[in-house]
Amino acid sequence: MNKKFPERLLIGGAIAANQAEGAYDVDGKGLNTAEIQPYLPNVPKTELHFNDMDSKTFEEYINGDYYYPKRTGVHFYERYQEYIDALAEMHCETLRTSIVWTRIFPNGDDEEPNEKGLEFYDQLFNYMRKKGIEPIVTVNHYELPLNLVQKYGGWYNRKLVDLFTRYSKVLIDWYHDLVKYWIVINQINLIHFEAFASLGILKDKVENYEEAKFQAVHHQFVASAKVTEYAHKLDDSLQMGVMLADSITDPMTPSPEDTLLCFKRNRMQYFYGDVTIRGEYPQYALNFFKNKQLSIKFESGDLDTIRTNTADFLCVSYYYSNVVDASKNSMDPADVEKNPYIEENEWGWGINPQGLYIRLSNYWDRYGIPLMIGENGFGYNDVLTEDGKIHDDYRISYTKEHLKSVFKAIEDGAEVFAYCYWGPFDIISAGTAEMSKRYGFIYVDYDNYGRGTGKLLFKDSFDWYKKVIDTHGSSL
Ligand code: BG6
């Protein structure tokens, strides 16, 4: 390209602790919701079975005779130095990772934090810094202490605001010298796709499931604002971010009906950013609740807390894009159609690099705060050749086109400070709990049942990404 990314842009990777660490029952850790997600080999790859969870399935998953991949992950807890070394060898500048709540508070409501858990992350962040890798830390990424689901009913219960805030304060107190960038909650807007993983609500335990989800996310808004307030008071150089999984859609056709429905649905996606960045519940959202007779309870002071503690930056994950068909007349964000103009991977994720340019530009135009790409990547069932190579030109091409889109958005004015490729080394899939949905530049030799040598092998994309980092984008 001959041009480089701006100096400030960090190029690196992102993982979630619950998909990598394993070690689910050591050093005082309690069980969390991710660790009851079974691997279900016979379920179609395009179906996610861990979302709309009812009590029956919940009990079955807790007590069932399944293999639970996230209990072992890729042994990051024991092997973190090897993984960080490999990332450092790729010249990775940043790694977004998360902290597992149950390492710190095993039941979520314990009196005292668990020192051993705190020490682990202290060592991890110190090691990353030693290797020149800037930590970007998500406080909560798709796991809740199991006890908080059983005893309180997840985020639907207001009590979670206090428990989460207390947990976050402990983290900020401990790590604020090591970690400057914090994302409070992973993909706060995915209350429809990832309802259980994100909110810990069992759908048969609440009277009105949709109302419960919006109430729960309100609690997350309030908690995020309180955590942001605390962090800024402690150290005003800390950057506190909100994260959205980009779910903006295009109309299926140019018909006024498709266009209108698409607009309305997209606005309800912007809702989460509008509350946490602009600091207000927008009128269109209040109308939406009223029309659907959803009654969301605000406690006195909530709206002030939200208004005065908005996010410093917006973290966006972007993988695919879909279209909306008005004849279905559905406002459910999970109800989407495939875009016939783009190709998709085995999991039905449609590849549309241009979408990233449009999304980033729109977020910038709407909010004007610094942006980071917290996740973007290509899941594929890679083939390991006999000579121990993985020729993943499909991944190179995906990443290259998406990075070019980041470049275009920056050229048009968007301020982007980090690009974190999802899963720079292979980890367990969040959606399907497979190991074989691989994203990495680094192959990790475990299979869907956790068997294998665990060796780390560099795929073809490893050298390619390293060059992108070394040339700060000019090799694209
Ligand atoms: C994001 C999640 O939505 O998608 C990650 O934040 C997840 O945790 C990523 O891994 C990719 O999804 P999957 O199901 O392919 O792992």
Tab-separated table of C-alpha atoms and ligand atoms in Angstrom:
chain	number	residue	atom	x	y	z
A	1	MET	CA	0.000	0.000	0.000
A	2	ASN	CA	3.016	2.220	0.516
A	3	LYS	CA	1.162	3.936	3.320
A	4	LYS	CA	1.329	3.078	6.974
A	5	PHE	CA	-1.263	3.013	9.703
A	6	PRO	CA	-1.097	5.955	12.090
A	7	GLU	CA	1.678	5.658	14.676
A	8	ARG	CA	-0.758	5.150	17.549
A	9	LEU	CA	-2.527	2.094	16.115
A	10	LEU	CA	-1.678	-1.095	18.000
A	11	ILE	CA	-1.828	-4.283	15.945
A	12	GLY	CA	-2.340	-7.514	17.807
A	13	GLY	CA	-4.827	-10.134	18.902
A	14	ALA	CA	-7.711	-10.896	21.225
A	15	ILE	CA	-8.836	-13.896	23.238
A	16	ALA	CA	-11.302	-14.589	26.013
A	17	ALA	CA	-9.954	-16.195	29.155
A	18	ASN	CA	-12.799	-18.721	29.361
A	19	GLN	CA	-11.977	-20.029	25.876
A	20	ALA	CA	-8.270	-20.424	26.563
A	21	GLU	CA	-7.335	-20.806	30.213
A	22	GLY	CA	-8.867	-24.125	31.268
A	23	ALA	CA	-7.699	-25.050	34.801
A	24	TYR	CA	-11.307	-24.741	35.876
A	25	ASP	CA	-10.920	-26.202	39.343
A	26	VAL	CA	-7.511	-25.113	40.555
A	27	ASP	CA	-6.223	-22.476	42.959
A	28	GLY	CA	-9.585	-21.838	44.550
A	29	LYS	CA	-11.494	-21.125	41.339
A	30	GLY	CA	-15.276	-21.624	41.257
A	31	LEU	CA	-17.344	-23.036	38.388
A	32	ASN	CA	-18.785	-20.633	35.837
A	33	THR	CA	-21.419	-20.689	33.125
A	34	ALA	CA	-18.936	-21.224	30.260
A	35	GLU	CA	-17.729	-24.400	31.927
A	36	ILE	CA	-21.107	-26.098	31.676
A	37	GLN	CA	-21.250	-25.607	27.898
A	38	PRO	CA	-20.883	-29.067	26.376
A	39	TYR	CA	-19.358	-29.989	23.061
A	40	LEU	CA	-22.252	-31.332	20.976
A	41	PRO	CA	-20.790	-32.999	17.893
A	42	ASN	CA	-24.120	-33.740	16.223
A	43	VAL	CA	-25.584	-30.277	16.356
A	44	PRO	CA	-25.411	-28.372	13.018
A	45	LYS	CA	-22.617	-25.813	13.038
A	46	THR	CA	-24.964	-22.957	12.266
A	47	GLU	CA	-27.055	-23.577	15.380
A	48	LEU	CA	-25.953	-22.253	18.727
A	49	HIS	CA	-27.346	-24.251	21.601
A	50	PHE	CA	-26.194	-22.264	24.543
A	51	ASN	CA	-28.349	-19.191	24.231
A	52	ASP	CA	-31.964	-19.491	25.205
A	53	MET	CA	-31.330	-21.773	28.125
A	54	ASP	CA	-34.180	-23.076	30.295
A	55	SER	CA	-33.875	-24.693	33.726
A	56	LYS	CA	-34.158	-28.209	32.336
A	57	THR	CA	-31.271	-27.796	29.912
A	58	PHE	CA	-29.309	-25.945	32.546
A	59	GLU	CA	-29.627	-28.854	34.989
A	60	GLU	CA	-28.832	-31.315	32.243
A	61	TYR	CA	-25.692	-29.403	31.314
A	62	ILE	CA	-24.570	-29.095	34.922
A	63	ASN	CA	-25.044	-32.762	35.687
A	64	GLY	CA	-24.718	-34.311	32.252
A	65	ASP	CA	-22.188	-36.726	30.961
A	66	TYR	CA	-20.623	-34.471	28.362
A	67	TYR	CA	-17.220	-33.236	27.401
A	68	TYR	CA	-16.885	-29.593	28.457
A	69	PRO	CA	-14.111	-28.020	26.361
A	70	LYS	CA	-13.867	-24.766	28.296
A	71	ARG	CA	-12.821	-26.606	31.431
A	72	THR	CA	-9.486	-27.354	29.828
A	73	GLY	CA	-9.362	-24.694	27.111
A	74	VAL	CA	-5.924	-24.699	25.516
A	75	HIS	CA	-4.214	-24.815	28.916
A	76	PHE	CA	-3.415	-21.119	28.782
A	77	TYR	CA	-3.463	-20.958	32.583
A	78	GLU	CA	-0.467	-23.275	32.853
A	79	ARG	CA	1.152	-22.431	29.498
A	80	TYR	CA	0.603	-18.681	29.218
A	81	GLN	CA	4.303	-17.930	28.880
A	82	GLU	CA	4.615	-20.140	25.792
A	83	TYR	CA	1.620	-18.472	24.181
A	84	ILE	CA	2.841	-14.984	24.983
A	85	ASP	CA	6.304	-15.897	23.688
A	86	ALA	CA	4.768	-17.029	20.397
A	87	LEU	CA	2.791	-13.788	20.118
A	88	ALA	CA	5.928	-11.817	20.902
A	89	GLU	CA	7.720	-13.713	18.151
A	90	MET	CA	5.010	-12.467	15.787
A	91	HIS	CA	5.769	-8.965	17.129
A	92	CYS	CA	2.228	-8.649	18.424
A	93	GLU	CA	1.814	-5.184	19.958
A	94	THR	CA	-1.277	-5.810	22.012
A	95	LEU	CA	-3.375	-8.644	23.384
A	96	ARG	CA	-6.931	-8.195	24.485
A	97	THR	CA	-7.809	-10.816	27.069
A	98	SER	CA	-10.268	-11.124	29.933
A	99	ILE	CA	-10.337	-11.998	33.591
A	100	VAL	CA	-12.382	-14.926	34.836
A	101	TRP	CA	-14.710	-13.685	37.569
A	102	THR	CA	-14.657	-17.034	39.437
A	103	ARG	CA	-10.882	-16.926	39.815
A	104	ILE	CA	-11.314	-13.760	41.827
A	105	PHE	CA	-14.674	-14.396	43.489
A	106	PRO	CA	-15.354	-18.150	43.155
A	107	ASN	CA	-19.073	-17.755	43.876
A	108	GLY	CA	-19.448	-14.133	42.854
A	109	ASP	CA	-20.717	-13.139	46.305
A	110	ASP	CA	-17.806	-14.242	48.513
A	111	GLU	CA	-16.651	-11.944	51.305
A	112	GLU	CA	-13.024	-11.764	50.169
A	113	PRO	CA	-11.298	-12.074	46.808
A	114	ASN	CA	-9.135	-15.090	46.067
A	115	GLU	CA	-5.469	-13.997	46.232
A	116	LYS	CA	-4.279	-16.838	44.015
A	117	GLY	CA	-6.527	-15.708	41.186
A	118	LEU	CA	-5.343	-12.129	41.574
A	119	GLU	CA	-1.717	-13.230	41.524
A	120	PHE	CA	-2.206	-15.174	38.298
A	121	TYR	CA	-3.335	-12.106	36.351
A	122	ASP	CA	-0.642	-10.015	37.967
A	123	GLN	CA	1.952	-12.422	36.596
A	124	LEU	CA	0.248	-12.593	33.214
A	125	PHE	CA	0.045	-8.826	32.710
A	126	ASN	CA	3.604	-8.357	33.932
A	127	TYR	CA	4.801	-11.005	31.517
A	128	MET	CA	2.932	-9.398	28.628
A	129	ARG	CA	4.497	-6.033	29.433
A	130	LYS	CA	7.929	-7.632	29.691
A	131	LYS	CA	7.410	-8.997	26.171
A	132	GLY	CA	6.284	-5.614	24.855
A	133	ILE	CA	2.603	-6.546	24.564
A	134	GLU	CA	0.093	-3.950	25.749
A	135	PRO	CA	-2.748	-5.598	27.718
A	136	ILE	CA	-6.310	-4.598	26.901
A	137	VAL	CA	-8.523	-6.237	29.477
A	138	THR	CA	-12.191	-7.222	29.407
A	139	VAL	CA	-13.624	-7.422	32.900
A	140	ASN	CA	-16.354	-9.849	31.924
A	141	HIS	CA	-16.411	-11.966	28.770
A	142	TYR	CA	-19.204	-14.540	28.611
A	143	GLU	CA	-18.867	-16.218	31.953
A	144	LEU	CA	-20.674	-15.702	35.219
A	145	PRO	CA	-20.133	-17.491	38.490
A	146	LEU	CA	-22.634	-20.366	38.359
A	147	ASN	CA	-23.809	-19.427	41.820
A	148	LEU	CA	-25.014	-16.059	40.516
A	149	VAL	CA	-27.361	-17.825	38.113
A	150	GLN	CA	-28.601	-20.294	40.696
A	151	LYS	CA	-28.959	-17.963	43.647
A	152	TYR	CA	-29.845	-14.644	42.004
A	153	GLY	CA	-31.086	-15.396	38.462
A	154	GLY	CA	-28.200	-13.654	36.694
A	155	TRP	CA	-28.108	-10.022	35.600
A	156	TYR	CA	-31.893	-9.705	35.826
A	157	ASN	CA	-31.327	-9.287	39.538
A	158	ARG	CA	-30.277	-5.779	40.610
A	159	LYS	CA	-27.907	-7.329	43.132
A	160	LEU	CA	-25.537	-8.106	40.240
A	161	VAL	CA	-24.803	-4.401	39.883
A	162	ASP	CA	-23.164	-4.358	43.318
A	163	LEU	CA	-21.449	-7.705	42.998
A	164	PHE	CA	-19.993	-6.841	39.600
A	165	THR	CA	-18.932	-3.370	40.674
A	166	ARG	CA	-17.166	-4.767	43.700
A	167	TYR	CA	-15.381	-7.360	41.567
A	168	SER	CA	-14.331	-4.701	39.037
A	169	LYS	CA	-13.024	-2.392	41.755
A	170	VAL	CA	-10.760	-5.147	43.037
A	171	LEU	CA	-9.352	-5.593	39.518
A	172	ILE	CA	-8.828	-1.898	38.961
A	173	ASP	CA	-7.116	-1.510	42.336
A	174	TRP	CA	-4.786	-4.386	41.590
A	175	TYR	CA	-3.917	-3.805	37.959
A	176	HIS	CA	-4.323	-0.118	37.154
A	177	ASP	CA	-0.560	0.329	36.851
A	178	LEU	CA	-0.326	-2.510	34.344
A	179	VAL	CA	-3.553	-2.135	32.396
A	180	LYS	CA	-4.536	1.178	30.829
A	181	TYR	CA	-7.341	0.000	28.526
A	182	TRP	CA	-10.409	-1.697	30.004
A	183	ILE	CA	-13.506	-3.055	28.294
A	184	VAL	CA	-16.143	-3.489	30.947
A	185	ILE	CA	-18.477	-6.048	29.352
A	186	ASN	CA	-17.982	-8.084	26.219
A	187	GLN	CA	-20.476	-7.306	23.445
A	188	ILE	CA	-23.029	-5.675	25.705
A	189	ASN	CA	-25.572	-5.544	22.870
A	190	LEU	CA	-25.782	-9.283	22.183
A	191	ILE	CA	-28.674	-9.904	24.532
A	192	HIS	CA	-30.595	-11.782	21.878
A	193	PHE	CA	-27.900	-14.003	20.402
A	194	GLU	CA	-25.923	-14.778	23.519
A	195	ALA	CA	-28.608	-14.342	26.164
A	196	PHE	CA	-27.427	-16.952	28.610
A	197	ALA	CA	-23.695	-16.478	28.126
A	198	SER	CA	-24.027	-12.767	28.573
A	199	LEU	CA	-26.825	-12.309	31.110
A	200	GLY	CA	-27.162	-15.656	32.876
A	201	ILE	CA	-30.964	-15.616	32.657
A	202	LEU	CA	-32.896	-18.880	32.430
A	203	LYS	CA	-35.826	-18.129	30.197
A	204	ASP	CA	-38.420	-20.151	32.108
A	205	LYS	CA	-37.554	-18.407	35.373
A	206	VAL	CA	-38.854	-15.028	34.243
A	207	GLU	CA	-42.331	-13.943	33.289
A	208	ASN	CA	-41.389	-11.888	30.262
A	209	TYR	CA	-38.083	-12.977	28.753
A	210	GLU	CA	-37.594	-9.954	26.515
A	211	GLU	CA	-38.355	-7.543	29.332
A	212	ALA	CA	-35.974	-9.451	31.603
A	213	LYS	CA	-33.174	-9.143	29.042
A	214	PHE	CA	-33.587	-5.389	28.690
A	215	GLN	CA	-33.822	-5.040	32.473
A	216	ALA	CA	-30.640	-7.080	32.812
A	217	VAL	CA	-28.788	-4.984	30.272
A	218	HIS	CA	-29.940	-1.871	32.111
A	219	HIS	CA	-28.195	-3.313	35.153
A	220	GLN	CA	-25.101	-3.788	33.023
A	221	PHE	CA	-25.290	-0.149	31.864
A	222	VAL	CA	-25.484	1.053	35.471
A	223	ALA	CA	-22.673	-1.257	36.586
A	224	SER	CA	-20.479	-0.163	33.650
A	225	ALA	CA	-21.027	3.484	34.554
A	226	LYS	CA	-20.157	2.843	38.197
A	227	VAL	CA	-16.989	0.992	37.249
A	228	THR	CA	-16.017	3.786	34.858
A	229	GLU	CA	-16.592	6.351	37.582
A	230	TYR	CA	-14.434	4.439	40.027
A	231	ALA	CA	-11.608	3.950	37.531
A	232	HIS	CA	-11.516	7.612	36.528
A	233	LYS	CA	-11.449	8.749	40.147
A	234	LEU	CA	-8.587	6.428	40.933
A	235	ASP	CA	-6.535	7.288	37.857
A	236	ASP	CA	-7.818	9.591	35.154
A	237	SER	CA	-5.438	8.152	32.582
A	238	LEU	CA	-7.393	4.862	32.558
A	239	GLN	CA	-9.392	4.361	29.378
A	240	MET	CA	-12.727	2.677	29.959
A	241	GLY	CA	-14.497	1.221	26.947
A	242	VAL	CA	-17.855	-0.155	25.926
A	243	MET	CA	-18.028	-3.016	23.466
A	244	LEU	CA	-20.532	-3.808	20.735
A	245	ALA	CA	-20.722	-6.867	18.519
A	246	ASP	CA	-21.481	-5.227	15.245
A	247	SER	CA	-24.957	-6.409	14.251
A	248	ILE	CA	-25.815	-3.676	11.791
A	249	THR	CA	-27.657	-5.123	8.798
A	250	ASP	CA	-28.432	-4.133	5.212
A	251	PRO	CA	-31.890	-4.261	3.631
A	252	MET	CA	-32.528	-7.373	1.563
A	253	THR	CA	-33.856	-5.236	-1.317
A	254	PRO	CA	-34.200	-1.477	-1.898
A	255	SER	CA	-37.945	-1.726	-1.170
A	256	PRO	CA	-39.227	0.910	1.268
A	257	GLU	CA	-40.408	-1.914	3.574
A	258	ASP	CA	-37.007	-3.605	3.797
A	259	THR	CA	-35.293	-0.257	4.156
A	260	LEU	CA	-37.591	0.875	6.965
A	261	LEU	CA	-37.389	-2.335	8.968
A	262	CYS	CA	-33.631	-2.412	8.535
A	263	PHE	CA	-33.393	1.179	9.777
A	264	LYS	CA	-35.518	0.446	12.851
A	265	ARG	CA	-33.561	-2.650	13.706
A	266	ASN	CA	-30.223	-0.945	13.252
A	267	ARG	CA	-31.328	1.875	15.508
A	268	MET	CA	-32.104	-0.662	18.244
A	269	GLN	CA	-28.522	-1.852	17.789
A	270	TYR	CA	-27.161	1.655	18.173
A	271	PHE	CA	-29.267	1.852	21.343
A	272	TYR	CA	-26.485	0.258	23.436
A	273	GLY	CA	-23.881	2.746	22.255
A	274	ASP	CA	-26.328	5.619	22.528
A	275	VAL	CA	-26.870	4.867	26.222
A	276	THR	CA	-23.248	4.193	27.165
A	277	ILE	CA	-21.522	6.787	24.960
A	278	ARG	CA	-24.083	9.555	24.647
A	279	GLY	CA	-25.308	8.865	28.187
A	280	GLU	CA	-29.049	8.936	27.470
A	281	TYR	CA	-31.827	6.468	26.926
A	282	PRO	CA	-32.977	7.643	23.464
A	283	GLN	CA	-36.641	8.375	22.812
A	284	TYR	CA	-36.883	5.748	20.060
A	285	ALA	CA	-35.871	3.076	22.593
A	286	LEU	CA	-38.350	4.310	25.203
A	287	ASN	CA	-41.043	4.167	22.489
A	288	PHE	CA	-39.928	0.665	21.567
A	289	PHE	CA	-40.334	-0.474	25.169
A	290	LYS	CA	-43.709	1.236	25.474
A	291	ASN	CA	-45.065	-0.255	22.250
A	292	LYS	CA	-44.001	-3.699	23.332
A	293	GLN	CA	-45.265	-3.113	26.867
A	294	LEU	CA	-41.857	-3.764	28.340
A	295	SER	CA	-41.489	-2.085	31.658
A	296	ILE	CA	-37.861	-1.383	32.563
A	297	LYS	CA	-37.235	-0.295	36.142
A	298	PHE	CA	-34.808	2.546	36.687
A	299	GLU	CA	-33.735	3.227	40.254
A	300	SER	CA	-33.321	6.827	41.308
A	301	GLY	CA	-29.854	7.993	40.348
A	302	ASP	CA	-29.413	5.424	37.558
A	303	LEU	CA	-29.872	7.883	34.721
A	304	ASP	CA	-27.529	10.396	36.331
A	305	THR	CA	-24.890	7.734	36.859
A	306	ILE	CA	-25.178	6.720	33.209
A	307	ARG	CA	-25.124	10.324	31.997
A	308	THR	CA	-22.044	11.346	33.935
A	309	ASN	CA	-19.890	8.274	33.334
A	310	THR	CA	-19.855	7.588	29.636
A	311	ALA	CA	-17.329	5.389	27.866
A	312	ASP	CA	-13.965	6.720	26.696
A	313	PHE	CA	-13.771	4.480	23.663
A	314	LEU	CA	-15.832	2.073	21.619
A	315	CYS	CA	-14.609	-1.445	20.989
A	316	VAL	CA	-16.286	-3.206	18.078
A	317	SER	CA	-16.206	-6.822	16.986
A	318	TYR	CA	-16.913	-7.484	13.347
A	319	TYR	CA	-16.982	-10.833	11.553
A	320	TYR	CA	-19.824	-10.926	9.026
A	321	SER	CA	-22.835	-9.143	7.680
A	322	ASN	CA	-26.458	-10.107	7.014
A	323	VAL	CA	-29.582	-8.647	5.484
A	324	VAL	CA	-33.125	-8.020	6.709
A	325	ASP	CA	-36.304	-9.137	4.980
A	326	ALA	CA	-39.380	-7.074	5.863
A	327	SER	CA	-41.820	-9.821	4.913
A	328	LYS	CA	-40.760	-11.591	8.123
A	329	ASN	CA	-41.756	-8.475	10.040
A	330	SER	CA	-39.363	-9.314	12.857
A	331	MET	CA	-37.498	-6.954	15.144
A	332	ASP	CA	-35.506	-9.844	16.596
A	333	PRO	CA	-31.831	-9.171	15.764
A	334	ALA	CA	-31.245	-12.909	15.492
A	335	ASP	CA	-33.743	-13.077	12.633
A	336	VAL	CA	-31.540	-12.340	9.622
A	337	GLU	CA	-31.096	-13.554	6.066
A	338	LYS	CA	-27.961	-14.371	4.169
A	339	ASN	CA	-26.648	-11.738	1.824
A	340	PRO	CA	-26.733	-13.475	-1.582
A	341	TYR	CA	-23.820	-11.369	-2.858
A	342	ILE	CA	-21.243	-12.618	-0.404
A	343	GLU	CA	-19.663	-15.949	0.440
A	344	GLU	CA	-19.792	-17.547	3.840
A	345	ASN	CA	-17.760	-19.996	5.872
A	346	GLU	CA	-18.925	-23.398	7.136
A	347	TRP	CA	-20.608	-21.755	10.113
A	348	GLY	CA	-22.721	-19.529	7.860
A	349	TRP	CA	-20.756	-16.348	8.555
A	350	GLY	CA	-20.908	-14.147	5.453
A	351	ILE	CA	-17.629	-12.479	4.558
A	352	ASN	CA	-17.923	-8.800	3.755
A	353	PRO	CA	-14.735	-6.749	4.325
A	354	GLN	CA	-16.319	-3.592	2.971
A	355	GLY	CA	-18.819	-3.812	5.819
A	356	LEU	CA	-16.028	-3.041	8.264
A	357	TYR	CA	-15.202	0.229	6.490
A	358	ILE	CA	-18.856	1.249	6.536
A	359	ARG	CA	-19.395	0.230	10.168
A	360	LEU	CA	-16.296	1.957	11.507
A	361	SER	CA	-17.121	5.105	9.576
A	362	ASN	CA	-20.686	5.088	10.882
A	363	TYR	CA	-19.606	4.565	14.491
A	364	TRP	CA	-17.111	7.374	14.152
A	365	ASP	CA	-19.657	9.702	12.549
A	366	ARG	CA	-22.195	8.929	15.263
A	367	TYR	CA	-20.007	8.996	18.356
A	368	GLY	CA	-16.677	10.639	17.518
A	369	ILE	CA	-14.786	8.751	20.229
A	370	PRO	CA	-11.707	6.550	19.683
A	371	LEU	CA	-12.464	3.150	18.233
A	372	MET	CA	-10.807	-0.215	18.459
A	373	ILE	CA	-11.527	-3.410	16.584
A	374	GLY	CA	-11.718	-5.840	19.466
A	375	GLU	CA	-12.401	-8.880	17.305
A	376	ASN	CA	-12.242	-9.726	13.631
A	377	GLY	CA	-11.141	-13.029	12.187
A	378	PHE	CA	-11.772	-16.091	10.141
A	379	GLY	CA	-12.860	-19.413	11.652
A	380	TYR	CA	-11.880	-22.425	9.568
A	381	ASN	CA	-11.328	-26.123	10.021
A	382	ASP	CA	-7.626	-25.903	9.117
A	383	VAL	CA	-5.829	-28.879	7.657
A	384	LEU	CA	-2.521	-29.840	9.142
A	385	THR	CA	-0.340	-31.275	6.363
A	386	GLU	CA	1.990	-34.204	6.934
A	387	ASP	CA	4.999	-31.964	7.120
A	388	GLY	CA	3.367	-29.999	9.924
A	389	LYS	CA	2.264	-26.961	7.871
A	390	ILE	CA	-1.029	-25.135	7.590
A	391	HIS	CA	-1.542	-23.286	4.326
A	392	ASP	CA	-4.213	-20.798	5.286
A	393	ASP	CA	-4.249	-18.382	2.384
A	394	TYR	CA	-8.052	-17.958	2.989
A	395	ARG	CA	-7.230	-16.424	6.391
A	396	ILE	CA	-4.571	-14.163	4.919
A	397	SER	CA	-6.980	-12.936	2.305
A	398	TYR	CA	-9.776	-12.344	4.867
A	399	THR	CA	-7.532	-10.421	7.215
A	400	LYS	CA	-5.852	-8.427	4.468
A	401	GLU	CA	-9.161	-7.198	3.043
A	402	HIS	CA	-10.494	-6.295	6.485
A	403	LEU	CA	-7.323	-4.423	7.389
A	404	LYS	CA	-7.610	-2.472	4.147
A	405	SER	CA	-11.087	-1.469	5.241
A	406	VAL	CA	-9.708	-0.263	8.570
A	407	PHE	CA	-7.217	1.766	6.606
A	408	LYS	CA	-9.934	3.359	4.486
A	409	ALA	CA	-11.987	4.270	7.549
A	410	ILE	CA	-8.928	5.907	9.100
A	411	GLU	CA	-8.222	7.815	5.891
A	412	ASP	CA	-11.763	9.141	6.074
A	413	GLY	CA	-11.139	10.441	9.562
A	414	ALA	CA	-12.002	7.655	12.009
A	415	GLU	CA	-9.678	7.497	15.004
A	416	VAL	CA	-8.798	3.837	15.469
A	417	PHE	CA	-6.252	2.909	18.120
A	418	ALA	CA	-6.160	-0.902	17.989
A	419	TYR	CA	-6.816	-3.810	15.687
A	420	CYS	CA	-7.089	-7.067	17.647
A	421	TYR	CA	-7.404	-10.107	15.423
A	422	TRP	CA	-9.621	-12.710	17.074
A	423	GLY	CA	-7.878	-15.822	18.373
A	424	PRO	CA	-4.285	-15.258	17.144
A	425	PHE	CA	-3.665	-18.767	18.462
A	426	ASP	CA	-6.434	-21.384	18.221
A	427	ILE	CA	-8.840	-21.472	21.155
A	428	ILE	CA	-12.220	-23.045	21.906
A	429	SER	CA	-15.116	-21.562	19.939
A	430	ALA	CA	-17.512	-19.506	22.043
A	431	GLY	CA	-20.582	-20.457	20.044
A	432	THR	CA	-20.129	-24.150	19.360
A	433	ALA	CA	-17.409	-25.106	21.881
A	434	GLU	CA	-15.416	-26.703	19.069
A	435	MET	CA	-11.666	-26.612	18.850
A	436	SER	CA	-11.864	-27.239	15.121
A	437	LYS	CA	-13.266	-23.771	14.450
A	438	ARG	CA	-9.807	-22.314	14.304
A	439	TYR	CA	-8.956	-18.658	13.919
A	440	GLY	CA	-5.271	-18.627	14.778
A	441	PHE	CA	-2.102	-17.653	13.009
A	442	ILE	CA	-0.707	-20.206	15.447
A	443	TYR	CA	-2.049	-23.745	15.289
A	444	VAL	CA	-2.624	-25.363	18.667
A	445	ASP	CA	-2.577	-29.125	18.435
A	446	TYR	CA	-5.646	-30.134	20.430
A	447	ASP	CA	-8.814	-31.653	18.990
A	448	ASN	CA	-12.474	-31.258	19.914
A	449	TYR	CA	-12.000	-33.505	22.940
A	450	GLY	CA	-8.873	-31.811	24.176
A	451	ARG	CA	-6.603	-34.582	22.902
A	452	GLY	CA	-3.334	-33.878	21.154
A	453	THR	CA	0.240	-32.863	21.692
A	454	GLY	CA	-0.612	-29.241	22.395
A	455	LYS	CA	2.245	-28.191	20.134
A	456	LEU	CA	2.198	-24.683	18.711
A	457	LEU	CA	2.794	-24.560	14.945
A	458	PHE	CA	3.034	-21.431	12.884
A	459	LYS	CA	0.565	-21.309	10.002
A	460	ASP	CA	1.438	-19.501	6.740
A	461	SER	CA	-0.526	-16.531	8.047
A	462	PHE	CA	1.930	-16.158	10.960
A	463	ASP	CA	4.723	-14.697	8.814
A	464	TRP	CA	2.249	-12.689	6.828
A	465	TYR	CA	0.770	-11.021	9.942
A	466	LYS	CA	4.212	-10.464	11.396
A	467	LYS	CA	5.145	-8.540	8.269
A	468	VAL	CA	1.995	-6.451	8.507
A	469	ILE	CA	2.989	-5.545	12.058
A	470	ASP	CA	6.643	-4.922	11.182
A	471	THR	CA	5.740	-2.627	8.288
A	472	HIS	CA	2.883	-1.083	10.267
A	473	GLY	CA	0.491	-1.916	7.454
A	474	SER	CA	2.470	-0.856	4.415
A	475	SER	CA	2.915	-4.479	3.290
A	476	LEU	CA	-0.833	-4.914	2.822
B	1	BG6	C1	-17.515	-13.115	19.616
B	1	BG6	C2	-17.162	-13.474	21.029
B	1	BG6	O1	-18.862	-12.858	19.516
B	1	BG6	O2	-17.295	-14.092	18.642
B	1	BG6	C3	-15.969	-14.415	21.146
B	1	BG6	O3	-16.894	-12.332	21.794
B	1	BG6	C4	-16.091	-15.510	20.113
B	1	BG6	O4	-15.914	-14.896	22.451
B	1	BG6	C5	-16.118	-14.889	18.736
B	1	BG6	O5	-15.105	-16.503	20.188
B	1	BG6	C6	-16.162	-15.899	17.609
B	1	BG6	O6	-17.208	-16.795	17.818
B	1	BG6	P1	-16.953	-18.342	17.781
B	1	BG6	O7	-18.249	-18.969	18.123
B	1	BG6	O8	-16.512	-18.618	16.396
B	1	BG6	O9	-15.892	-18.624	18.778
